[in-house]
């Protein structure tokens, strides 16, 4: 199958893709695809409806209006826990490779029909699933590839301006890293005034005009391609839309429904647990804004062979009532600066996005709202360009919807312990009495949380607030005062 050329892969900054000049306030595609979903065999009316909706979505999410994103050269920009001051060609190059190397999973069309429906596209309803795929993909890249890996064939930036604006946050001198909440790893080289951090923590000297292609990067390409194939739009792909929709049925979801960030977190957990493709990796989903360390240890500790599973920790949270509580902005920024953070799935109201960094008061994101033709990932050397984005986009923190899921990755037990310490520092804020979430010793059943089982604690994803949970003394239960994080409708 053909994929979109790199020059064509653009989308509108801040408002998503526009078709016929219409703003994305009401998603006709989302509502239409829900009606097209049927439990039995599709009849001719269903087939015609699906064809018409597919044609509409191809226009709506296929047309693009180019708009440039401006980056401040006087303030550091953070991507996946590493910061770059864009006042030199070197740092722009580091930033470009860090951004373009992330996997970009978007709407697709003309894939095999989803079971129990007539749908052959996820346009209009699958954006949160796509955001969740990107979050998991980042964890898998860290799990399988070298920490300093970058895609050797990364495209050049498109529609980007770099301007020397007045900084709105503390900046740093050229080549000197800003303070980091990240933990050190054995592969990290201490930075000096002549060095800056590359993705994954490797310090590189700024006398290099361009980072030479690493032989290790090229050797890692088969793994890179394998990870992309796991997200292919075909039923056998372990993390493709077909599998995620199937796993969502146990949460009462079906193809064409909208998914919230906490439901997607549990779908990702089930997908990793089910597949035999990925080894030595577990996914833990926090309960009631709490990470129970003993539960994580129980999930990861394989005492019989003296090894520890790597872990992706997903924390569904709600950062306010109807809108984002401004007092949490500093904490969100601090979290995105952590090396162990693999991103945040959330977005703005009615519009799911995958947040991977920030600059000043702006969030840096990847947007799944771009419809591309399906790529046959079973073919040798299938094209990779449509799985990587060359147009970074930003939006103000103030527009962030309060419902989101935050992701972290720890390679081993030592990294998990460092993660706990680093995240606790990042979450501390004098402006907000209660942290976004907490780490506690012990396990969930120690605090009387309902739905706990020996296999894995259950997280309430009902559209209304669940029963009150008993938390450690003095700790606030957010489930009783702000409702479920899945009261969030995405288009």
Tab-separated table of C-alpha atoms in Angstrom:
chain	number	residue	atom	x	y	z
A	1	UNK	CA	0.000	0.000	0.000
A	2	UNK	CA	1.109	3.535	-0.633
A	3	UNK	CA	1.803	5.931	2.186
A	4	UNK	CA	1.746	9.699	2.358
A	5	UNK	CA	4.855	11.521	1.219
A	6	UNK	CA	6.752	13.473	3.903
A	7	UNK	CA	5.896	16.830	2.330
A	8	UNK	CA	2.185	15.996	2.431
A	9	UNK	CA	2.126	14.981	6.080
A	10	UNK	CA	1.085	18.287	7.617
A	11	UNK	CA	-1.776	19.251	9.850
A	12	UNK	CA	-3.202	22.423	11.269
A	13	UNK	CA	-1.535	23.689	14.430
A	14	UNK	CA	-3.857	24.166	17.360
A	15	UNK	CA	-7.188	23.277	15.711
A	16	UNK	CA	-6.627	19.945	13.990
A	17	UNK	CA	-7.454	19.315	10.358
A	18	UNK	CA	-10.072	21.427	8.634
A	19	UNK	CA	-12.257	20.218	5.792
A	20	UNK	CA	-14.289	22.646	3.644
A	21	UNK	CA	-13.116	25.426	5.959
A	22	UNK	CA	-15.177	24.073	8.857
A	23	UNK	CA	-13.930	24.383	12.450
A	24	UNK	CA	-13.750	21.164	14.467
A	25	UNK	CA	-16.380	22.207	16.962
A	26	UNK	CA	-18.879	19.463	16.042
A	27	UNK	CA	-17.536	16.220	14.706
A	28	UNK	CA	-19.900	14.926	12.057
A	29	UNK	CA	-17.518	12.060	11.376
A	30	UNK	CA	-17.575	10.907	14.993
A	31	UNK	CA	-21.333	10.821	15.247
A	32	UNK	CA	-21.714	9.170	11.867
A	33	UNK	CA	-19.308	6.346	12.585
A	34	UNK	CA	-21.106	5.522	15.805
A	35	UNK	CA	-24.371	5.031	13.889
A	36	UNK	CA	-22.613	2.836	11.350
A	37	UNK	CA	-21.581	0.306	13.984
A	38	UNK	CA	-23.835	-2.725	14.080
A	39	UNK	CA	-23.789	-5.897	16.105
A	40	UNK	CA	-24.873	-8.234	13.322
A	41	UNK	CA	-24.170	-8.631	9.640
A	42	UNK	CA	-24.080	-5.273	7.819
A	43	UNK	CA	-26.949	-4.623	5.431
A	44	UNK	CA	-26.832	-2.551	2.254
A	45	UNK	CA	-27.874	0.621	4.081
A	46	UNK	CA	-25.014	0.184	6.555
A	47	UNK	CA	-22.561	-0.377	3.722
A	48	UNK	CA	-23.736	2.728	1.874
A	49	UNK	CA	-23.618	4.775	5.072
A	50	UNK	CA	-20.059	3.615	5.743
A	51	UNK	CA	-18.933	4.467	2.211
A	52	UNK	CA	-20.432	7.956	2.444
A	53	UNK	CA	-18.881	8.538	5.864
A	54	UNK	CA	-15.510	7.275	4.652
A	55	UNK	CA	-15.643	9.676	1.709
A	56	UNK	CA	-16.519	12.553	4.057
A	57	UNK	CA	-13.710	11.678	6.471
A	58	UNK	CA	-11.199	11.411	3.618
A	59	UNK	CA	-11.976	15.034	2.802
A	60	UNK	CA	-12.330	16.236	6.378
A	61	UNK	CA	-9.115	14.701	7.663
A	62	UNK	CA	-7.200	14.574	4.386
A	63	UNK	CA	-7.135	18.229	3.443
A	64	UNK	CA	-4.646	20.405	5.236
A	65	UNK	CA	-3.996	24.058	5.867
A	66	UNK	CA	-0.353	24.761	6.527
A	67	UNK	CA	0.534	26.984	9.460
A	68	UNK	CA	3.933	27.629	10.930
A	69	UNK	CA	4.899	26.884	14.502
A	70	UNK	CA	7.228	29.390	16.127
A	71	UNK	CA	9.874	28.332	18.635
A	72	UNK	CA	11.616	30.722	20.987
A	73	UNK	CA	15.383	30.605	20.520
A	74	UNK	CA	15.915	32.132	23.971
A	75	UNK	CA	14.131	29.445	25.998
A	76	UNK	CA	14.797	25.702	26.180
A	77	UNK	CA	12.378	23.314	24.505
A	78	UNK	CA	11.892	19.910	26.115
A	79	UNK	CA	11.260	16.653	24.232
A	80	UNK	CA	10.871	13.428	26.193
A	81	UNK	CA	12.858	14.661	29.173
A	82	UNK	CA	15.713	16.327	27.272
A	83	UNK	CA	16.052	20.056	26.685
A	84	UNK	CA	17.517	22.025	23.789
A	85	UNK	CA	18.235	25.740	23.469
A	86	UNK	CA	17.568	26.514	19.833
A	87	UNK	CA	20.166	29.264	19.406
A	88	UNK	CA	22.558	27.183	17.299
A	89	UNK	CA	22.403	24.851	14.319
A	90	UNK	CA	23.663	22.026	16.501
A	91	UNK	CA	20.817	22.231	18.989
A	92	UNK	CA	18.199	22.623	16.260
A	93	UNK	CA	19.593	19.413	14.779
A	94	UNK	CA	19.367	17.601	18.153
A	95	UNK	CA	15.813	18.857	18.591
A	96	UNK	CA	14.819	17.805	15.066
A	97	UNK	CA	16.085	14.265	15.555
A	98	UNK	CA	14.456	13.994	18.985
A	99	UNK	CA	11.071	15.084	17.648
A	100	UNK	CA	10.958	13.330	14.286
A	101	UNK	CA	12.178	10.029	15.773
A	102	UNK	CA	8.994	9.673	17.863
A	103	UNK	CA	6.401	7.350	16.333
A	104	UNK	CA	3.371	9.167	14.949
A	105	UNK	CA	0.172	7.104	14.782
A	106	UNK	CA	-2.768	8.773	13.029
A	107	UNK	CA	-6.175	8.028	11.603
A	108	UNK	CA	-6.036	5.502	8.761
A	109	UNK	CA	-8.529	4.556	6.078
A	110	UNK	CA	-9.228	1.445	4.000
A	111	UNK	CA	-7.987	-1.048	6.565
A	112	UNK	CA	-9.703	-4.452	7.033
A	113	UNK	CA	-13.204	-4.152	8.421
A	114	UNK	CA	-13.423	-4.017	12.217
A	115	UNK	CA	-15.208	-7.027	13.683
A	116	UNK	CA	-18.880	-6.429	14.432
A	117	UNK	CA	-19.058	-3.288	12.318
A	118	UNK	CA	-18.827	-1.975	8.779
A	119	UNK	CA	-15.983	0.397	9.674
A	120	UNK	CA	-12.774	0.437	7.639
A	121	UNK	CA	-11.458	3.686	9.159
A	122	UNK	CA	-11.111	5.155	12.655
A	123	UNK	CA	-11.617	8.738	11.483
A	124	UNK	CA	-13.766	10.732	13.879
A	125	UNK	CA	-13.640	8.353	16.859
A	126	UNK	CA	-10.231	6.662	17.238
A	127	UNK	CA	-8.028	9.623	18.179
A	128	UNK	CA	-7.595	8.576	21.826
A	129	UNK	CA	-6.691	5.049	20.758
A	130	UNK	CA	-4.078	6.546	18.419
A	131	UNK	CA	-2.730	8.765	21.218
A	132	UNK	CA	-2.504	5.687	23.434
A	133	UNK	CA	-0.639	3.841	20.690
A	134	UNK	CA	1.928	6.662	20.554
A	135	UNK	CA	2.397	6.532	24.325
A	136	UNK	CA	2.966	2.783	24.259
A	137	UNK	CA	5.240	3.097	21.211
A	138	UNK	CA	7.513	5.484	23.103
A	139	UNK	CA	7.764	2.992	25.965
A	140	UNK	CA	8.618	0.199	23.528
A	141	UNK	CA	11.320	2.285	21.847
A	142	UNK	CA	12.959	2.832	25.243
A	143	UNK	CA	12.517	-0.846	26.109
A	144	UNK	CA	14.027	-2.277	22.939
A	145	UNK	CA	16.338	0.307	21.355
A	146	UNK	CA	19.445	2.073	22.697
A	147	UNK	CA	18.584	5.095	24.824
A	148	UNK	CA	20.344	7.469	22.433
A	149	UNK	CA	18.710	5.987	19.320
A	150	UNK	CA	17.355	8.301	16.643
A	151	UNK	CA	15.905	7.488	13.258
A	152	UNK	CA	18.741	7.779	10.699
A	153	UNK	CA	16.317	8.839	7.945
A	154	UNK	CA	14.489	11.489	9.963
A	155	UNK	CA	12.909	14.113	7.685
A	156	UNK	CA	13.739	17.796	7.793
A	157	UNK	CA	11.380	20.124	9.671
A	158	UNK	CA	8.470	21.675	7.779
A	159	UNK	CA	6.551	24.855	8.690
A	160	UNK	CA	8.761	25.831	11.627
A	161	UNK	CA	10.144	29.264	12.564
A	162	UNK	CA	12.801	29.969	15.171
A	163	UNK	CA	12.557	33.479	16.614
A	164	UNK	CA	14.481	35.249	19.357
A	165	UNK	CA	11.529	36.141	21.564
A	166	UNK	CA	11.668	37.389	25.118
A	167	UNK	CA	11.891	34.274	27.303
A	168	UNK	CA	8.993	33.623	29.661
A	169	UNK	CA	10.882	31.048	31.683
A	170	UNK	CA	14.483	30.766	32.908
A	171	UNK	CA	16.810	30.056	30.009
A	172	UNK	CA	20.314	28.719	29.954
A	173	UNK	CA	23.547	29.641	28.316
A	174	UNK	CA	24.343	27.844	25.078
A	175	UNK	CA	25.219	24.223	25.689
A	176	UNK	CA	24.439	24.191	29.440
A	177	UNK	CA	21.548	21.897	30.442
A	178	UNK	CA	18.692	23.289	32.503
A	179	UNK	CA	18.087	21.611	35.861
A	180	UNK	CA	16.711	18.105	35.330
A	181	UNK	CA	14.440	16.011	37.495
A	182	UNK	CA	15.527	12.906	35.564
A	183	UNK	CA	17.504	10.114	37.059
A	184	UNK	CA	20.945	9.096	35.941
A	185	UNK	CA	21.531	5.867	34.088
A	186	UNK	CA	24.676	3.937	33.383
A	187	UNK	CA	24.581	5.018	29.742
A	188	UNK	CA	24.486	8.721	30.574
A	189	UNK	CA	27.662	10.765	30.258
A	190	UNK	CA	28.027	13.714	32.670
A	191	UNK	CA	27.386	17.001	30.897
A	192	UNK	CA	29.804	19.907	30.790
A	193	UNK	CA	29.566	23.483	29.611
A	194	UNK	CA	30.548	22.278	26.133
A	195	UNK	CA	27.965	19.500	25.975
A	196	UNK	CA	24.217	19.055	25.807
A	197	UNK	CA	21.893	16.103	26.224
A	198	UNK	CA	20.665	14.081	23.278
A	199	UNK	CA	17.523	11.937	23.486
A	200	UNK	CA	18.244	9.060	25.804
A	201	UNK	CA	20.785	10.966	27.858
A	202	UNK	CA	23.983	10.767	25.801
A	203	UNK	CA	26.053	13.949	26.014
A	204	UNK	CA	27.492	15.134	22.710
A	205	UNK	CA	30.065	17.834	21.995
A	206	UNK	CA	28.772	20.962	20.284
A	207	UNK	CA	31.801	21.269	18.043
A	208	UNK	CA	30.012	18.760	15.788
A	209	UNK	CA	28.053	20.608	13.107
A	210	UNK	CA	25.855	17.598	12.505
A	211	UNK	CA	25.471	14.400	14.427
A	212	UNK	CA	27.093	11.709	12.270
A	213	UNK	CA	24.917	8.738	11.500
A	214	UNK	CA	25.486	6.219	14.233
A	215	UNK	CA	26.241	2.683	13.139
A	216	UNK	CA	24.195	1.529	16.099
A	217	UNK	CA	21.213	3.602	14.891
A	218	UNK	CA	21.360	1.887	11.504
A	219	UNK	CA	21.744	-1.539	13.105
A	220	UNK	CA	18.644	-0.859	15.193
A	221	UNK	CA	16.475	-0.227	12.123
A	222	UNK	CA	15.031	-3.778	11.998
A	223	UNK	CA	13.828	-3.324	15.585
A	224	UNK	CA	12.435	0.115	14.752
A	225	UNK	CA	10.539	-1.382	11.817
A	226	UNK	CA	9.268	-4.262	13.964
A	227	UNK	CA	7.864	-1.864	16.561
A	228	UNK	CA	6.037	0.076	13.820
A	229	UNK	CA	4.611	-3.197	12.451
A	230	UNK	CA	3.142	-4.030	15.879
A	231	UNK	CA	0.866	-0.995	15.428
A	232	UNK	CA	-0.206	-1.969	11.922
A	233	UNK	CA	-3.856	-1.608	10.932
A	234	UNK	CA	-4.607	-5.283	10.517
A	235	UNK	CA	-6.203	-7.811	12.924
A	236	UNK	CA	-3.015	-9.761	13.840
A	237	UNK	CA	-1.025	-6.649	14.894
A	238	UNK	CA	-0.768	-6.853	18.726
A	239	UNK	CA	-1.197	-3.100	19.264
A	240	UNK	CA	-3.178	-2.202	16.149
A	241	UNK	CA	-6.647	-0.657	16.233
A	242	UNK	CA	-8.293	-4.035	15.594
A	243	UNK	CA	-6.762	-5.581	18.725
A	244	UNK	CA	-7.358	-2.485	20.887
A	245	UNK	CA	-11.009	-2.311	19.891
A	246	UNK	CA	-11.422	-6.006	20.675
A	247	UNK	CA	-9.836	-5.541	24.117
A	248	UNK	CA	-12.044	-2.511	24.758
A	249	UNK	CA	-15.182	-4.643	24.653
A	250	UNK	CA	-14.637	-5.707	28.260
A	251	UNK	CA	-14.913	-2.015	29.204
A	252	UNK	CA	-18.189	-1.681	27.318
A	253	UNK	CA	-16.614	-0.067	24.251
A	254	UNK	CA	-16.978	-1.001	20.601
A	255	UNK	CA	-15.734	0.209	17.229
A	256	UNK	CA	-17.036	3.704	16.614
A	257	UNK	CA	-17.310	4.594	20.312
A	258	UNK	CA	-15.236	7.321	21.919
A	259	UNK	CA	-12.586	6.276	24.413
A	260	UNK	CA	-11.354	8.147	27.483
A	261	UNK	CA	-7.712	8.260	28.676
A	262	UNK	CA	-8.220	5.889	31.627
A	263	UNK	CA	-10.049	3.262	29.553
A	264	UNK	CA	-7.232	3.412	26.992
A	265	UNK	CA	-4.669	2.918	29.783
A	266	UNK	CA	-6.310	-0.401	30.708
A	267	UNK	CA	-6.635	-1.443	27.080
A	268	UNK	CA	-2.879	-0.910	26.644
A	269	UNK	CA	-2.210	-2.963	29.791
A	270	UNK	CA	-4.274	-5.838	28.441
A	271	UNK	CA	-2.626	-5.629	25.017
A	272	UNK	CA	0.890	-5.934	26.452
A	273	UNK	CA	-0.162	-8.762	28.789
A	274	UNK	CA	-1.789	-10.660	25.930
A	275	UNK	CA	0.976	-10.538	23.324
A	276	UNK	CA	3.934	-12.885	23.128
A	277	UNK	CA	5.835	-10.449	20.879
A	278	UNK	CA	7.177	-8.263	23.689
A	279	UNK	CA	9.274	-9.882	26.397
A	280	UNK	CA	10.206	-8.778	29.911
A	281	UNK	CA	7.732	-5.875	30.013
A	282	UNK	CA	4.684	-5.226	32.205
A	283	UNK	CA	2.181	-2.380	32.348
A	284	UNK	CA	0.843	-1.061	35.661
A	285	UNK	CA	-2.192	1.245	35.813
A	286	UNK	CA	-2.467	3.388	38.942
A	287	UNK	CA	-5.642	3.406	41.020
A	288	UNK	CA	-7.359	6.526	42.291
A	289	UNK	CA	-4.308	8.709	41.550
A	290	UNK	CA	-2.072	6.407	43.590
A	291	UNK	CA	0.845	4.190	42.590
A	292	UNK	CA	1.143	1.315	45.069
A	293	UNK	CA	4.785	0.310	45.117
A	294	UNK	CA	4.194	-3.205	46.448
A	295	UNK	CA	1.815	-3.884	43.544
A	296	UNK	CA	4.479	-2.758	41.091
A	297	UNK	CA	7.061	-4.976	42.779
A	298	UNK	CA	4.663	-7.918	42.681
A	299	UNK	CA	4.106	-7.313	38.957
A	300	UNK	CA	7.794	-6.955	38.059
A	301	UNK	CA	9.775	-9.061	40.505
A	302	UNK	CA	10.602	-12.471	39.040
A	303	UNK	CA	12.413	-13.850	42.066
A	304	UNK	CA	12.769	-17.340	40.661
A	305	UNK	CA	15.255	-16.222	38.007
A	306	UNK	CA	16.606	-13.205	39.857
A	307	UNK	CA	15.360	-10.727	37.256
A	308	UNK	CA	13.054	-7.737	37.194
A	309	UNK	CA	10.599	-6.949	34.426
A	310	UNK	CA	10.738	-3.499	32.907
A	311	UNK	CA	7.547	-1.576	33.602
A	312	UNK	CA	5.393	1.082	31.975
A	313	UNK	CA	3.429	2.945	34.642
A	314	UNK	CA	0.230	4.664	33.502
A	315	UNK	CA	-1.472	7.135	35.829
A	316	UNK	CA	-4.993	8.321	34.882
A	317	UNK	CA	-5.661	11.693	36.519
A	318	UNK	CA	-8.005	14.642	36.331
A	319	UNK	CA	-6.345	18.017	36.798
A	320	UNK	CA	-9.340	20.075	37.776
A	321	UNK	CA	-13.103	20.182	37.285
A	322	UNK	CA	-14.446	21.483	33.989
A	323	UNK	CA	-11.089	23.017	33.058
A	324	UNK	CA	-7.416	22.664	33.965
A	325	UNK	CA	-6.519	23.949	37.413
A	326	UNK	CA	-3.701	26.474	36.712
A	327	UNK	CA	-1.884	25.423	39.883
A	328	UNK	CA	-1.081	22.068	38.220
A	329	UNK	CA	0.689	23.586	35.205
A	330	UNK	CA	4.069	23.744	36.931
A	331	UNK	CA	3.818	20.079	37.936
A	332	UNK	CA	2.858	18.993	34.411
A	333	UNK	CA	5.834	20.912	33.029
A	334	UNK	CA	8.131	19.286	35.594
A	335	UNK	CA	6.825	15.827	34.709
A	336	UNK	CA	7.466	16.366	30.995
A	337	UNK	CA	11.080	17.255	31.847
A	338	UNK	CA	11.653	13.834	33.414
A	339	UNK	CA	13.746	11.316	31.501
A	340	UNK	CA	11.468	8.560	32.758
A	341	UNK	CA	8.313	10.221	31.385
A	342	UNK	CA	7.089	8.739	28.091
A	343	UNK	CA	4.416	11.384	27.485
A	344	UNK	CA	0.837	12.289	28.342
A	345	UNK	CA	-2.309	11.269	26.501
A	346	UNK	CA	-5.100	13.793	26.795
A	347	UNK	CA	-5.634	16.854	24.672
A	348	UNK	CA	-7.922	19.814	24.607
A	349	UNK	CA	-11.702	19.508	24.910
A	350	UNK	CA	-13.104	17.190	22.204
A	351	UNK	CA	-9.662	16.744	20.652
A	352	UNK	CA	-7.191	14.045	21.768
A	353	UNK	CA	-3.448	14.764	21.540
A	354	UNK	CA	-0.198	13.131	22.650
A	355	UNK	CA	1.963	15.560	24.657
A	356	UNK	CA	5.711	14.911	24.432
A	357	UNK	CA	7.291	18.128	25.716
A	358	UNK	CA	6.955	21.850	26.270
A	359	UNK	CA	8.463	25.294	25.840
A	360	UNK	CA	7.597	28.219	28.105
A	361	UNK	CA	3.799	28.174	28.535
A	362	UNK	CA	3.221	25.910	25.530
A	363	UNK	CA	2.829	22.135	25.252
A	364	UNK	CA	4.515	20.274	22.394
A	365	UNK	CA	2.378	17.533	20.878
A	366	UNK	CA	1.739	14.981	18.159
A	367	UNK	CA	-1.750	15.099	16.648
A	368	UNK	CA	-3.489	11.908	15.440
A	369	UNK	CA	-6.156	13.892	13.517
A	370	UNK	CA	-4.735	13.305	10.055
A	371	UNK	CA	-6.195	10.614	7.826
A	372	UNK	CA	-3.666	8.577	5.863
A	373	UNK	CA	-3.980	5.510	3.681
A	374	UNK	CA	-3.272	2.189	5.339
A	375	UNK	CA	0.277	0.836	5.040
A	376	UNK	CA	0.841	-2.881	4.547
A	377	UNK	CA	3.369	-3.519	7.310
A	378	UNK	CA	3.690	-7.190	6.348
A	379	UNK	CA	5.713	-6.225	3.278
A	380	UNK	CA	9.509	-6.059	3.424
A	381	UNK	CA	10.847	-2.511	3.663
A	382	UNK	CA	7.402	-0.930	3.937
A	383	UNK	CA	7.594	2.904	3.900
A	384	UNK	CA	8.170	4.507	7.313
A	385	UNK	CA	7.658	8.185	6.440
A	386	UNK	CA	3.978	8.317	7.377
A	387	UNK	CA	4.805	6.996	10.879
A	388	UNK	CA	7.011	9.995	11.696
A	389	UNK	CA	5.974	13.649	11.845
A	390	UNK	CA	8.147	16.523	10.633
A	391	UNK	CA	5.815	19.355	11.717
A	392	UNK	CA	5.962	20.009	15.485
A	393	UNK	CA	2.939	21.770	16.962
A	394	UNK	CA	2.291	23.621	20.222
A	395	UNK	CA	-0.690	24.765	22.288
A	396	UNK	CA	-1.037	26.723	25.555
A	397	UNK	CA	-1.131	24.799	28.825
A	398	UNK	CA	-4.329	26.691	29.642
A	399	UNK	CA	-6.191	24.860	26.851
A	400	UNK	CA	-5.298	21.396	28.150
A	401	UNK	CA	-8.303	19.275	29.128
A	402	UNK	CA	-8.061	18.130	32.778
A	403	UNK	CA	-8.602	14.430	31.887
A	404	UNK	CA	-5.373	12.695	30.920
A	405	UNK	CA	-3.118	9.688	31.521
A	406	UNK	CA	0.580	10.179	32.316
A	407	UNK	CA	3.114	7.539	31.296
A	408	UNK	CA	6.482	6.519	32.778
A	409	UNK	CA	9.025	3.804	32.005
A	410	UNK	CA	11.533	2.064	34.279
A	411	UNK	CA	14.058	-0.407	32.858
A	412	UNK	CA	14.852	-2.134	36.114
A	413	UNK	CA	14.317	-2.006	39.876
A	414	UNK	CA	16.928	0.696	40.414
A	415	UNK	CA	15.295	2.836	37.736
A	416	UNK	CA	11.899	2.326	39.379
A	417	UNK	CA	13.228	3.525	42.717
A	418	UNK	CA	14.836	6.546	41.043
A	419	UNK	CA	11.600	7.185	39.153
A	420	UNK	CA	9.625	7.305	42.402
A	421	UNK	CA	12.037	9.837	43.910
A	422	UNK	CA	12.244	12.009	40.783
A	423	UNK	CA	8.484	12.096	40.237
A	424	UNK	CA	7.823	13.005	43.865
A	425	UNK	CA	10.157	15.999	43.494
A	426	UNK	CA	8.471	17.016	40.241
A	427	UNK	CA	5.015	16.797	41.832
A	428	UNK	CA	5.827	18.966	44.826
A	429	UNK	CA	4.221	22.380	44.445
A	430	UNK	CA	3.628	25.105	47.038
A	431	UNK	CA	0.647	26.339	44.993
A	432	UNK	CA	-1.328	23.091	45.284
A	433	UNK	CA	-1.986	21.367	48.631
A	434	UNK	CA	-2.693	17.990	47.051
A	435	UNK	CA	-0.310	16.495	44.455
A	436	UNK	CA	-1.543	15.258	41.070
A	437	UNK	CA	-0.914	11.705	42.265
A	438	UNK	CA	1.176	9.956	44.892
A	439	UNK	CA	3.384	6.938	45.522
A	440	UNK	CA	2.644	4.898	48.645
A	441	UNK	CA	4.219	1.832	50.180
A	442	UNK	CA	2.173	-1.327	50.349
A	443	UNK	CA	-0.496	-2.582	47.980
A	444	UNK	CA	-3.990	-1.467	47.040
A	445	UNK	CA	-5.822	-3.963	49.236
A	446	UNK	CA	-4.006	-2.577	52.276
A	447	UNK	CA	-6.170	0.530	51.876
A	448	UNK	CA	-9.440	-1.282	51.234
A	449	UNK	CA	-9.769	-0.342	47.577
A	450	UNK	CA	-12.716	-2.085	45.953
A	451	UNK	CA	-12.359	-4.414	42.997
A	452	UNK	CA	-8.895	-5.641	43.930
A	453	UNK	CA	-7.999	-9.084	42.669
A	454	UNK	CA	-4.920	-11.258	42.883
A	455	UNK	CA	-4.279	-10.823	39.171
A	456	UNK	CA	-4.570	-7.056	38.922
A	457	UNK	CA	-6.482	-4.255	40.654
A	458	UNK	CA	-9.562	-3.018	38.810
A	459	UNK	CA	-9.869	0.657	37.977
A	460	UNK	CA	-13.363	2.103	37.863
A	461	UNK	CA	-14.028	3.496	34.387
A	462	UNK	CA	-17.761	4.065	34.714
A	463	UNK	CA	-19.118	7.397	33.410
A	464	UNK	CA	-20.178	8.358	36.943
A	465	UNK	CA	-18.054	8.591	40.085
A	466	UNK	CA	-17.376	5.209	41.677
A	467	UNK	CA	-17.753	4.327	45.342
A	468	UNK	CA	-15.639	6.075	47.906
A	469	UNK	CA	-12.205	4.479	48.342
A	470	UNK	CA	-10.328	4.268	51.618
A	471	UNK	CA	-7.008	6.028	51.167
A	472	UNK	CA	-4.103	6.606	53.539
A	473	UNK	CA	-5.060	8.994	56.340
A	474	UNK	CA	-4.950	12.629	55.280
A	475	UNK	CA	-5.061	11.780	51.567
A	476	UNK	CA	-7.792	13.208	49.333
A	477	UNK	CA	-9.790	10.875	47.092
A	478	UNK	CA	-10.279	12.675	43.810
A	479	UNK	CA	-12.853	10.146	42.653
A	480	UNK	CA	-15.351	11.719	45.064
A	481	UNK	CA	-14.978	15.362	44.135
A	482	UNK	CA	-14.223	15.542	40.447
A	483	UNK	CA	-15.749	12.412	38.943
A	484	UNK	CA	-14.363	9.942	36.471
A	485	UNK	CA	-11.611	10.910	34.088
A	486	UNK	CA	-13.674	9.356	31.307
A	487	UNK	CA	-16.354	12.084	31.327
A	488	UNK	CA	-14.317	13.383	28.393
A	489	UNK	CA	-15.667	13.146	24.863
A	490	UNK	CA	-13.153	13.228	22.007
A	491	UNK	CA	-13.947	13.934	18.403
